[in-house]
Coordinates of C-alpha atoms in Angstrom, one line a residue:
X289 CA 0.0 0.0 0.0
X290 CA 1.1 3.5 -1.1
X291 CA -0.1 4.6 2.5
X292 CA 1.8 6.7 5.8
X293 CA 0.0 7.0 8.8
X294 CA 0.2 10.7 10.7
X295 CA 1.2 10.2 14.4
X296 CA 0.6 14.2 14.9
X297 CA -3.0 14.1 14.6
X298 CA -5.8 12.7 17.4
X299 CA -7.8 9.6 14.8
X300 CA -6.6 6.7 15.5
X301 CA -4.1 4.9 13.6
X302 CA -6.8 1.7 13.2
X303 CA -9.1 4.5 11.6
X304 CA -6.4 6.3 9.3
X305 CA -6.2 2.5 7.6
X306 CA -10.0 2.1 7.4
X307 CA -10.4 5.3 5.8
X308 CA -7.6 4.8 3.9
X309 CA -9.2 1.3 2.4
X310 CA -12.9 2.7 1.9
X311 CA -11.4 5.7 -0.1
X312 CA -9.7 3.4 -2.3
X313 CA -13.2 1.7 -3.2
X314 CA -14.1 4.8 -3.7
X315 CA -11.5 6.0 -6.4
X316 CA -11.4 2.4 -7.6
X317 CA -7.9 2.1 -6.6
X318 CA -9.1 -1.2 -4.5
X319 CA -11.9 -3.4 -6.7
X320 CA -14.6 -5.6 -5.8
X321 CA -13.0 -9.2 -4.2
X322 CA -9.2 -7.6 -4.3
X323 CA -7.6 -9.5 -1.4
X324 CA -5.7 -7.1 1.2
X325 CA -2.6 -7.4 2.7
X326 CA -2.8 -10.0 5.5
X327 CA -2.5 -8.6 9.0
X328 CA 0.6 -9.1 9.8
X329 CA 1.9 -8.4 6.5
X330 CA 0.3 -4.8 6.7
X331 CA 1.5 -4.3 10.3
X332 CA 5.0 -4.7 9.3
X333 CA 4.2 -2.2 6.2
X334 CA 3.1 0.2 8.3
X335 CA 5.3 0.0 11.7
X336 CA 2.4 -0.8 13.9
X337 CA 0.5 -3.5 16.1
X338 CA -1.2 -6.8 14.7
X339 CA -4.0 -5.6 16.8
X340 CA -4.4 -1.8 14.9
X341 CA -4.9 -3.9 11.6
X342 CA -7.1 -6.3 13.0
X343 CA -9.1 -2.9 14.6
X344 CA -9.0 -1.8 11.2
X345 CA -10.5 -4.6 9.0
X346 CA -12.8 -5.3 12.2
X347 CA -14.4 -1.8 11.7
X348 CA -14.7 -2.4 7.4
X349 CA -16.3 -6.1 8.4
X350 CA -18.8 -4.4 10.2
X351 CA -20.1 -2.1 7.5
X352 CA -20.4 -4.3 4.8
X353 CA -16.7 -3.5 3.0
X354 CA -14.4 -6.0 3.5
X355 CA -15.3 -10.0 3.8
X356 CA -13.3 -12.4 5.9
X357 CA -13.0 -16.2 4.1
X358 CA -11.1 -18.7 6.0
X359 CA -7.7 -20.0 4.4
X360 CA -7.5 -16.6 2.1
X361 CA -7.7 -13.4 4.0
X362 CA -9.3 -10.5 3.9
X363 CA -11.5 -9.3 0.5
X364 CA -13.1 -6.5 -0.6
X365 CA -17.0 -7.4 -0.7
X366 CA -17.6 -8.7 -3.8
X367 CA -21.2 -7.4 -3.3
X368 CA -20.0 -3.7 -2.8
X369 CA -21.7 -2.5 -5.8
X370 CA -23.5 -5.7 -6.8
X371 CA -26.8 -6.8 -7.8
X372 CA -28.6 -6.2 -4.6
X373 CA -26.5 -2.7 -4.1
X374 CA -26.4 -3.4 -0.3
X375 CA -23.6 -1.3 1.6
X376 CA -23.8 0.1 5.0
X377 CA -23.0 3.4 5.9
X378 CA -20.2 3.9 8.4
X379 CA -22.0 5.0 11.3
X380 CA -19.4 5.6 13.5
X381 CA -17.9 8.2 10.8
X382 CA -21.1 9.9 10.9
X383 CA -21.3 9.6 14.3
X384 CA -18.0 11.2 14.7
X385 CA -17.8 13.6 11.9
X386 CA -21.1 15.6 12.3
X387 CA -20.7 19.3 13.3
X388 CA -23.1 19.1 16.7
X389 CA -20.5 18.0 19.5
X390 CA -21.5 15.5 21.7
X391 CA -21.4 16.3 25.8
X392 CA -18.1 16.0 27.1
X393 CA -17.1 11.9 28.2
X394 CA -17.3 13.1 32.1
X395 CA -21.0 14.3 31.7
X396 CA -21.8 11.4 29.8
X397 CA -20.8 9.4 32.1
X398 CA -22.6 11.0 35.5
X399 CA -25.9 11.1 33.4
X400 CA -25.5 7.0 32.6
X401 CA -24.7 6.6 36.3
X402 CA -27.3 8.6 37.7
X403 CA -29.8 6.7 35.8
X404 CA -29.6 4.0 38.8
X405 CA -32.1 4.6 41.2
X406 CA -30.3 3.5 44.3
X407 CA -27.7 6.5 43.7
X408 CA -27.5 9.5 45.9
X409 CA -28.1 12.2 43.1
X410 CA -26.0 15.7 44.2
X411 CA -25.2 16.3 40.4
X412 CA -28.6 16.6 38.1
X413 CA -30.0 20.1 38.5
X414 CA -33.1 20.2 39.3
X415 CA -36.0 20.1 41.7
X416 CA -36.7 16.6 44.1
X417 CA -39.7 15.0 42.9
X418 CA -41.5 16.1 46.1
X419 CA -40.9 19.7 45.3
X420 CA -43.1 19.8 41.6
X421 CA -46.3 20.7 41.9
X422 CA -47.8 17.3 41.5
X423 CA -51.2 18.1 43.4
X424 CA -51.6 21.1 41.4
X425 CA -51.1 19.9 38.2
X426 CA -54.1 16.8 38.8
X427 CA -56.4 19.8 39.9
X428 CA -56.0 21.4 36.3
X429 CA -56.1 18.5 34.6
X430 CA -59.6 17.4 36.6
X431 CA -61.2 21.1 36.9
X432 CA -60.0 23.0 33.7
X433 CA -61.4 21.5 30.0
X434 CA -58.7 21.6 27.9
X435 CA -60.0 23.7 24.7
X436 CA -57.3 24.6 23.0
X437 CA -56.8 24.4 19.3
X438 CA -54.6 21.4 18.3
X439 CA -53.1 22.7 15.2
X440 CA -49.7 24.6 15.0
X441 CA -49.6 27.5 17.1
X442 CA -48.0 31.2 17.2
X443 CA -44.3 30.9 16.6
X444 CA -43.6 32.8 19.2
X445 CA -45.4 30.5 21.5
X446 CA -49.3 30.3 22.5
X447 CA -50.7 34.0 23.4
X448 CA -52.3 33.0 26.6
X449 CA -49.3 32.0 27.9
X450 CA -47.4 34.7 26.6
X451 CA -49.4 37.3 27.9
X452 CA -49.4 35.6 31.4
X453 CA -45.1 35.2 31.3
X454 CA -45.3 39.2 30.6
X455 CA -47.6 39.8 33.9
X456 CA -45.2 37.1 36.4
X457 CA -42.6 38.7 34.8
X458 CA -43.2 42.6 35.8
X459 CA -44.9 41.0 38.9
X460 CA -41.9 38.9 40.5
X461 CA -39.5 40.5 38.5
X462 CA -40.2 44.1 37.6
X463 CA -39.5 43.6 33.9
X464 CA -41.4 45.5 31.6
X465 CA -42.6 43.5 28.6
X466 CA -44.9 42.7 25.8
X467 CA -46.2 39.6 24.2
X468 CA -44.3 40.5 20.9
X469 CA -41.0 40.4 22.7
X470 CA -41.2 36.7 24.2
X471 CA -40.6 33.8 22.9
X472 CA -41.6 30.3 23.9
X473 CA -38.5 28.2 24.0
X474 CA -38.3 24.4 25.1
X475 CA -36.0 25.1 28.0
X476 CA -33.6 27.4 28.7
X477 CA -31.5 25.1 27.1
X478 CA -33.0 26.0 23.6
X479 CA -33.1 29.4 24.3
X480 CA -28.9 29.5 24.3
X481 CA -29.0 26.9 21.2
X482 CA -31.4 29.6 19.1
X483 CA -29.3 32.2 20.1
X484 CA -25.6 31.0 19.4
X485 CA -26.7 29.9 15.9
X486 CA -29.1 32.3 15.4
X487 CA -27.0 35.4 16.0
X488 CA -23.3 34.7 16.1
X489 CA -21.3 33.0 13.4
X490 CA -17.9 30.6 13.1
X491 CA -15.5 32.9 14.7
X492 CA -17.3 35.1 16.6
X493 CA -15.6 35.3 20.1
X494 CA -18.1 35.1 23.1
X495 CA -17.4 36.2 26.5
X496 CA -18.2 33.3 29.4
X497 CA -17.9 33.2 33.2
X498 CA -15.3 31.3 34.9
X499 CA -16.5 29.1 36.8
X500 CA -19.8 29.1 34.5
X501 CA -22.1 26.0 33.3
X502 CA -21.9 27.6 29.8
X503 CA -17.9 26.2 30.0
X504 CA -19.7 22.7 30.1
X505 CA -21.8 23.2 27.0
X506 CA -20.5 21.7 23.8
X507 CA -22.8 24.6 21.9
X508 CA -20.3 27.0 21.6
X509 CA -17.6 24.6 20.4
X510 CA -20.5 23.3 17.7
X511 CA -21.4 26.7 16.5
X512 CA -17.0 27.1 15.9
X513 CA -17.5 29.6 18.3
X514 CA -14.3 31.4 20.6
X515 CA -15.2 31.6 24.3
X516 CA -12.9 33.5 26.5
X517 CA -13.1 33.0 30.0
X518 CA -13.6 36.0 32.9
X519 CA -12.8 34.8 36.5
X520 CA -15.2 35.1 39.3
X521 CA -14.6 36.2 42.6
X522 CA -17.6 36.0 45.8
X523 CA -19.6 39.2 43.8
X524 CA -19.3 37.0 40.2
X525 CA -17.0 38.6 37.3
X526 CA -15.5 41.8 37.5
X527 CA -17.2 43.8 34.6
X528 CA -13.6 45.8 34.0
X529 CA -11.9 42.6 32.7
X530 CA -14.7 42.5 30.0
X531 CA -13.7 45.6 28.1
X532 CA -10.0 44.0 28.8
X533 CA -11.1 40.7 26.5
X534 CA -13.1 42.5 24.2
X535 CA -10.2 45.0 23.4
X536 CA -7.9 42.0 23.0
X537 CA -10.6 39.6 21.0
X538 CA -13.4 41.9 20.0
X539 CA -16.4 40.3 22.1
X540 CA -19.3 39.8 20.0
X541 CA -21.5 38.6 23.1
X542 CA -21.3 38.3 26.8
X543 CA -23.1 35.1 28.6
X544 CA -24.0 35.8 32.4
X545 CA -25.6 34.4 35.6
X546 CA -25.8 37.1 37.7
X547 CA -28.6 35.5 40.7
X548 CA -27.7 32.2 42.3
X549 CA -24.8 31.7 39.4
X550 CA -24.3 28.1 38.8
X551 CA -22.3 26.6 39.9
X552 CA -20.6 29.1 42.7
X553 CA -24.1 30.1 44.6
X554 CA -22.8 33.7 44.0
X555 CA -25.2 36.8 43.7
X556 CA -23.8 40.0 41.9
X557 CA -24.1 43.0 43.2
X558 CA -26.7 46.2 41.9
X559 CA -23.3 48.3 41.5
X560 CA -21.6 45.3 39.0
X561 CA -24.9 44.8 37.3
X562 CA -25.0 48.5 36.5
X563 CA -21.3 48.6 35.1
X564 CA -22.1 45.6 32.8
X565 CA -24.6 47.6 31.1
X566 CA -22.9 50.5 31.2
X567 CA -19.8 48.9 28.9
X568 CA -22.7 46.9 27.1
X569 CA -24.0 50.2 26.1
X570 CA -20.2 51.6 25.2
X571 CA -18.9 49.2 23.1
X572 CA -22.3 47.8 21.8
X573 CA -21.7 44.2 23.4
X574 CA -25.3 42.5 23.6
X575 CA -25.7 40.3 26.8
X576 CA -27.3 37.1 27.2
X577 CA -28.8 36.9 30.9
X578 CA -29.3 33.4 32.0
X579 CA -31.4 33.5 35.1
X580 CA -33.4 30.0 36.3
X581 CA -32.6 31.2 40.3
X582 CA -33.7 34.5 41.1
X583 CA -36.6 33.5 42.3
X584 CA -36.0 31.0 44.5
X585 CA -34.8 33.7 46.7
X586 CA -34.9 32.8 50.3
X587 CA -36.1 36.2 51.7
X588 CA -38.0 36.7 48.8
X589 CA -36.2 39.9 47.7
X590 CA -35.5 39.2 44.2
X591 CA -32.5 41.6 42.8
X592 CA -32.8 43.9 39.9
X593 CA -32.0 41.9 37.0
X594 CA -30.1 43.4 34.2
X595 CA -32.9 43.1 31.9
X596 CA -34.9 45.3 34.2
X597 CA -32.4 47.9 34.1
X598 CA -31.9 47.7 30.5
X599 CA -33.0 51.0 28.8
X600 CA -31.4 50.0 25.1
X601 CA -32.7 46.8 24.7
X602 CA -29.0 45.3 24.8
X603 CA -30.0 42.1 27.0
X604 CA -31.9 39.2 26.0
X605 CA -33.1 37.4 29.0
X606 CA -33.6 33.6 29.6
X607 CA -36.0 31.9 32.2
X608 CA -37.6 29.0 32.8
X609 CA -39.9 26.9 34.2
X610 CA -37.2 24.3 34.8
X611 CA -35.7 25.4 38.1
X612 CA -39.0 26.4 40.1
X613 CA -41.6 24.6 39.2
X614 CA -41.0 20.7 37.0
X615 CA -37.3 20.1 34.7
X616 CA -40.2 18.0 32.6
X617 CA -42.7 20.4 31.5
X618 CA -39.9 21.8 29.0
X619 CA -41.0 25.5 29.5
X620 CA -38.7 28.5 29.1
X621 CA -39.0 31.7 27.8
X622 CA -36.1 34.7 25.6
X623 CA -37.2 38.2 26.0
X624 CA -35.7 40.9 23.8
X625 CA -35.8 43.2 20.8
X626 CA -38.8 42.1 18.4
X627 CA -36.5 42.1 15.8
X628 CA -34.7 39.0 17.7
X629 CA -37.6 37.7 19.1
X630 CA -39.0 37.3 15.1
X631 CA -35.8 35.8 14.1
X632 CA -35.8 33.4 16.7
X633 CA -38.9 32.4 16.2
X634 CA -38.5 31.6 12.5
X635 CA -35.6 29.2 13.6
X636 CA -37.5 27.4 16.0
X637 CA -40.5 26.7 13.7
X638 CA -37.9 25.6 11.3
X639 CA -36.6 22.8 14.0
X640 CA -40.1 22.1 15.6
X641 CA -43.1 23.9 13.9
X642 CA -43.2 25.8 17.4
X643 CA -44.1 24.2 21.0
X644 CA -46.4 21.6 22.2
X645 CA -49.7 23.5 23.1
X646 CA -50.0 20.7 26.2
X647 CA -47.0 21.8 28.3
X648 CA -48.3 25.3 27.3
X649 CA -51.4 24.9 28.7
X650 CA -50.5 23.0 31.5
X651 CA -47.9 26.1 32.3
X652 CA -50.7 29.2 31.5
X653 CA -53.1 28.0 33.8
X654 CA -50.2 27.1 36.7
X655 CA -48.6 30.1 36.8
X656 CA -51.6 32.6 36.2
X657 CA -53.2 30.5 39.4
X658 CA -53.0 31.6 43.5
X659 CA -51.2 27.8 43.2
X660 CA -48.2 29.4 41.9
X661 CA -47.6 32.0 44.9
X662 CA -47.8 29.2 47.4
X663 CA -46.0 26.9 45.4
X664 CA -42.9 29.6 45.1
X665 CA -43.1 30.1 48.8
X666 CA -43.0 26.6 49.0
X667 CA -40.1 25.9 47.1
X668 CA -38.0 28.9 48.6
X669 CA -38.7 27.3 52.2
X670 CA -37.7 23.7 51.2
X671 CA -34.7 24.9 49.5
X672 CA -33.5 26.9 52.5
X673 CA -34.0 23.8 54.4
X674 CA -31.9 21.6 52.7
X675 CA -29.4 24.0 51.8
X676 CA -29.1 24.2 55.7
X677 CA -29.0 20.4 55.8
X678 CA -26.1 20.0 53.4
X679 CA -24.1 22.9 55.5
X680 CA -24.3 21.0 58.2
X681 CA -23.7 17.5 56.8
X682 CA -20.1 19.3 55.6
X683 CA -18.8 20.7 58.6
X684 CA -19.9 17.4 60.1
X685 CA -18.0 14.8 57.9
X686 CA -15.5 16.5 56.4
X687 CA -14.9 19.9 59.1
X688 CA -11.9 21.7 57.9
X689 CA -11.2 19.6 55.1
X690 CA -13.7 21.7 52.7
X691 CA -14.7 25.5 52.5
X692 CA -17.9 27.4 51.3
X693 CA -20.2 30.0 51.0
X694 CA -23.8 29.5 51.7
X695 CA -25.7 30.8 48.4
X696 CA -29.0 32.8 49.5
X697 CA -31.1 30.9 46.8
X698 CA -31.1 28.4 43.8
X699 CA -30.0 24.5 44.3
X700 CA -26.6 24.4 44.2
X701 CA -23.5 24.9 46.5
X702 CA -19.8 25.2 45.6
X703 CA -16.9 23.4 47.7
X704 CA -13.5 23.8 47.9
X705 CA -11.4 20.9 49.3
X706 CA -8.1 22.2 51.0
X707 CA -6.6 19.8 50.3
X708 CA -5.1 18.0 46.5
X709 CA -6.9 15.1 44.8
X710 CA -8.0 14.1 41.8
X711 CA -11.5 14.9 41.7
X712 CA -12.4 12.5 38.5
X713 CA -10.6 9.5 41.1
X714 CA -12.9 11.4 43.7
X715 CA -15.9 10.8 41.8
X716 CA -15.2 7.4 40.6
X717 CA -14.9 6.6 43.9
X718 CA -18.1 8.7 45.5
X719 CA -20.3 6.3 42.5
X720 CA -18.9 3.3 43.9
X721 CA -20.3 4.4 47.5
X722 CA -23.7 5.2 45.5
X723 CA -23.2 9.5 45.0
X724 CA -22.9 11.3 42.5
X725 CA -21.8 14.9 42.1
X726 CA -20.0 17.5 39.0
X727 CA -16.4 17.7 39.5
X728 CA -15.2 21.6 39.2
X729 CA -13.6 21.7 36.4
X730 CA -16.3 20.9 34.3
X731 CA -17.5 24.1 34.7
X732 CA -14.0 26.0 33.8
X733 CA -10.2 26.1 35.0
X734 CA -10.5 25.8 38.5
X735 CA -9.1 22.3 40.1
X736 CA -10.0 21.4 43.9
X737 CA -13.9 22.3 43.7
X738 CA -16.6 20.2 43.8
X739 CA -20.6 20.9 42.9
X740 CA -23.4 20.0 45.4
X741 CA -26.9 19.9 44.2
X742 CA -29.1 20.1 47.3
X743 CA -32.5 21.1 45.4
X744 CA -32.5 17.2 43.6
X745 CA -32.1 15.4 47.4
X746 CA -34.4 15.1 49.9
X747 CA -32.7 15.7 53.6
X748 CA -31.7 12.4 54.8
X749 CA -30.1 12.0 51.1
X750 CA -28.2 15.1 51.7
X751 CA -26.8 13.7 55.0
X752 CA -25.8 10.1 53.9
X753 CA -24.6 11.6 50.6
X754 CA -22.1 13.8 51.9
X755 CA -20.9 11.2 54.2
X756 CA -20.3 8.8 51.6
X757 CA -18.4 11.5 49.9
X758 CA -16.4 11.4 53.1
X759 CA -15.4 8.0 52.7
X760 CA -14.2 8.3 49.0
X761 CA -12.1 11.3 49.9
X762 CA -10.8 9.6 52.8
X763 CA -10.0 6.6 51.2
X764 CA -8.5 8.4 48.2
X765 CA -5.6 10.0 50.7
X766 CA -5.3 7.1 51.9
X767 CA -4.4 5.4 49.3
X768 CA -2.2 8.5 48.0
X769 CA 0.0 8.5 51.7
X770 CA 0.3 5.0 51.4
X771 CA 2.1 5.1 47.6
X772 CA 4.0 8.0 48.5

């Protein structure tokens, strides 16, 4: 073979030679029933392992390209471009080559473990089953007839349900809205998605917090996007270092979490939020304000959000329904210019003809309910509670061995252990106990933190949970003094 594998790049060498074969049917350098090189023949060609060949003509068995007969080697598949014109696609090329990124390996493999029901889940955020509405949502179903039209809807989202998103919002929130300016999303999760492709192109150099659970996001990678990272202290980013990046990278958009940030807990202050938008406004830097937690609140004082005290229309703001009231129902919400919202819109329809009116529904008549208000208070209370809980379940199990700051609302908590381990050993060996929790660095450059959920637990999970992460980190020193 006229062939020379690259050691400089990542594919492996098994799948240089497999792409290397199934281009040569291709061309027609390699015909229908040409034998190949034996395997050890072709390892000795091409300076490598038995094994890598075997990988190789393992991977072209599997997809129909190459045939194995006994006593003659390997073959091209004589029925390649036969009579029954049979061939099967390389999936795992696809798989591999397609421009949506999958989640990184780490969060793959926390969502597979947390599948398990006997695990201790500290790392899904979200709401414990016995904080959703439940009750509620039976009443509507039983007491309200559904009469909705069940045809595509608005765009932009049902107009019921807009309208009522516009009066929580000015109600909880003080943000002055119209219907025209929202936009039904499935998640806040879409909302970013429509955005980044929507509105930015390959290139573009976006502006993230550090730590941030944007940083965890394969979107921005997808979209051949350039994120730059601005570090957080205990009042969240300091807005000075933006117009730093942007005169070194020209930021074409600035991602924030200002209330309850996730994951550090951390509320910004009025006097940061005001000098965000004052360099928005100065170098004409939009800003994307993510904000699931504000509401959870546990005085009930919820801070000025940015969009609130936007007077240029330079922040689109992201909710959801997600955080406060069910993950499941798939409600979230982007308010901003029309001229967005419209654009938006049209991409959404494109993916999914618009929302579900059932979730819709279900949401409209929730949140414009007295339900809702009692629900919120609720939630706040329980929260509180457990945040409490976990607090105490540190200092008792692991005392000086960990620091943090109690967050004032949303679900999560961020740890910092004092002292060095490898927190992807630390979480292997908190799954084997039955927890599971985020490692820091998922969510940026920091090493030595950890991420509690305490909104998906119920109390006496909180409590064994953070002593079984007790037991991994003790037994990881352990095992570290011992081989040192």
């Amino acid at each position: 073979m006229n062939f020379k594998l690259d050691r400089s790049v990542k594919t492996p060498l098994y799948k240089q030679i497999a792409a290397y074969i199934e281009n040569g049917i291709s061309t027609g350098e390699f015909s229908p029933d040409t034998a190949l090189p034996s395997e050890r023949q072709l390892a000795k060609e091409l300076q490598v392992n038995r094994s890598t060949v075997v990988a190789a003509y393992d991977e072209l068995q599997s997809i129909g390209i190459v045939e194995r007969r006994k006593g003659s080697g390997t073959h091209i598949s004589t029925d390649i471009w036969g009579i029954s014109d049979k061939r099967i696609p390389n999936w795992g090329r696809y798989v591999e080559d397609g421009s949506f990124l999958p989640n990184l390996p780490l969060v793959q493999k926390i969502r597979t473990e947390t599948q398990n029901n006997d695990m201790i889940n500290m790392a899904s955020g979200e709401l414990a089953a016995d904080l959703f509405p439940a009750e509620q949502f039976h009443s509507i179903f039983k007491e309200k007839p559904f009469t909705e039209h069940l045809g595509y809807d608005h765009p932009q989202g049902n107009i019921r349900l807009r309208e009522t998103i516009s009066k929580h919002l000015y109600g909880y929130k003080g943000i002055s809205n119209d219907v025209e300016s929202i936009l039904i999303t499935s998640g806040a999760q879409q909302a970013l998605h429509l955005i980044v492709q929507c509105l930015l192109k390959p290139g573009d150099a976006v502006a993230i917090e550090d730590p941030s659970y944007a940083y965890s996001l394969p979107l921005f990678k997808s979209a051949g996007l350039r994120s730059y990272l601005l570090k957080s202290d205990e009042y969240g980013i300091n807005p000075e270092n933006i117009i730093e990046l942007h005169k070194k990278h020209r930021i074409r958009m600035l991602f924030i979490n200002p209330d309850f940030q996730n994951p550090t807990g951390v509320q910004m202050p009025l006097s940061r939020r005001k000098r965000i938008l004052e360099i928005s406004s100065e170098y004409g830097i939009p800003v994307v304000e993510d904000d699931p937690y504000s509401i959870t609140a546990f005085n009930g004082n919820i801070a000025s959000s940015l969009k609130r005290m936007d007077n240029n229309g330079n922040v689109l703001y992201i909710s959801s329904l997600s955080k406060i009231v069910a993950s499941g129902l798939r409600i979230g919400w982007i308010v901003g210019p029309e001229k967005v919202i419209q654009r938006l819109a049209d991409a959404k329809q494109q993916i999914d003809f618009g929302h579900s009116i059932f979730p819709q529904w279900v949401a409209n008549e929730f949140i414009g309910s007295l339900e809702f208000d009692e629900h919120i208070h609720k939630v706040r209370q329980q929260l509180e509670a457990r945040r409490k809980q976990l607090s105490k379940a540190l200092i008792h199990f692991l005392g000086d061995k960990v620091e943090f700051i109690e967050p004032n609302g949303g679900i999560h908590l961020w740890c910092k252990l004092k002292e060095p381990v490898d927190e992807f050993q630390l979480l292997n060996e908190s799954l084997k106990r039955g927890l599971a929790f985020v490692p820091g660095s998922i969510f940026g450059e920091s090493k030595g933190f950890v991420r509690f959920t305490y909104g998906r637990s119920t109390s006496p999970d909180i409590w064994e949970g953070i002593s079984r992460f007790a037991e991994a980190l003790k037994h990881l020193h352990k095992n570290n003094l011992s081989n040192s």
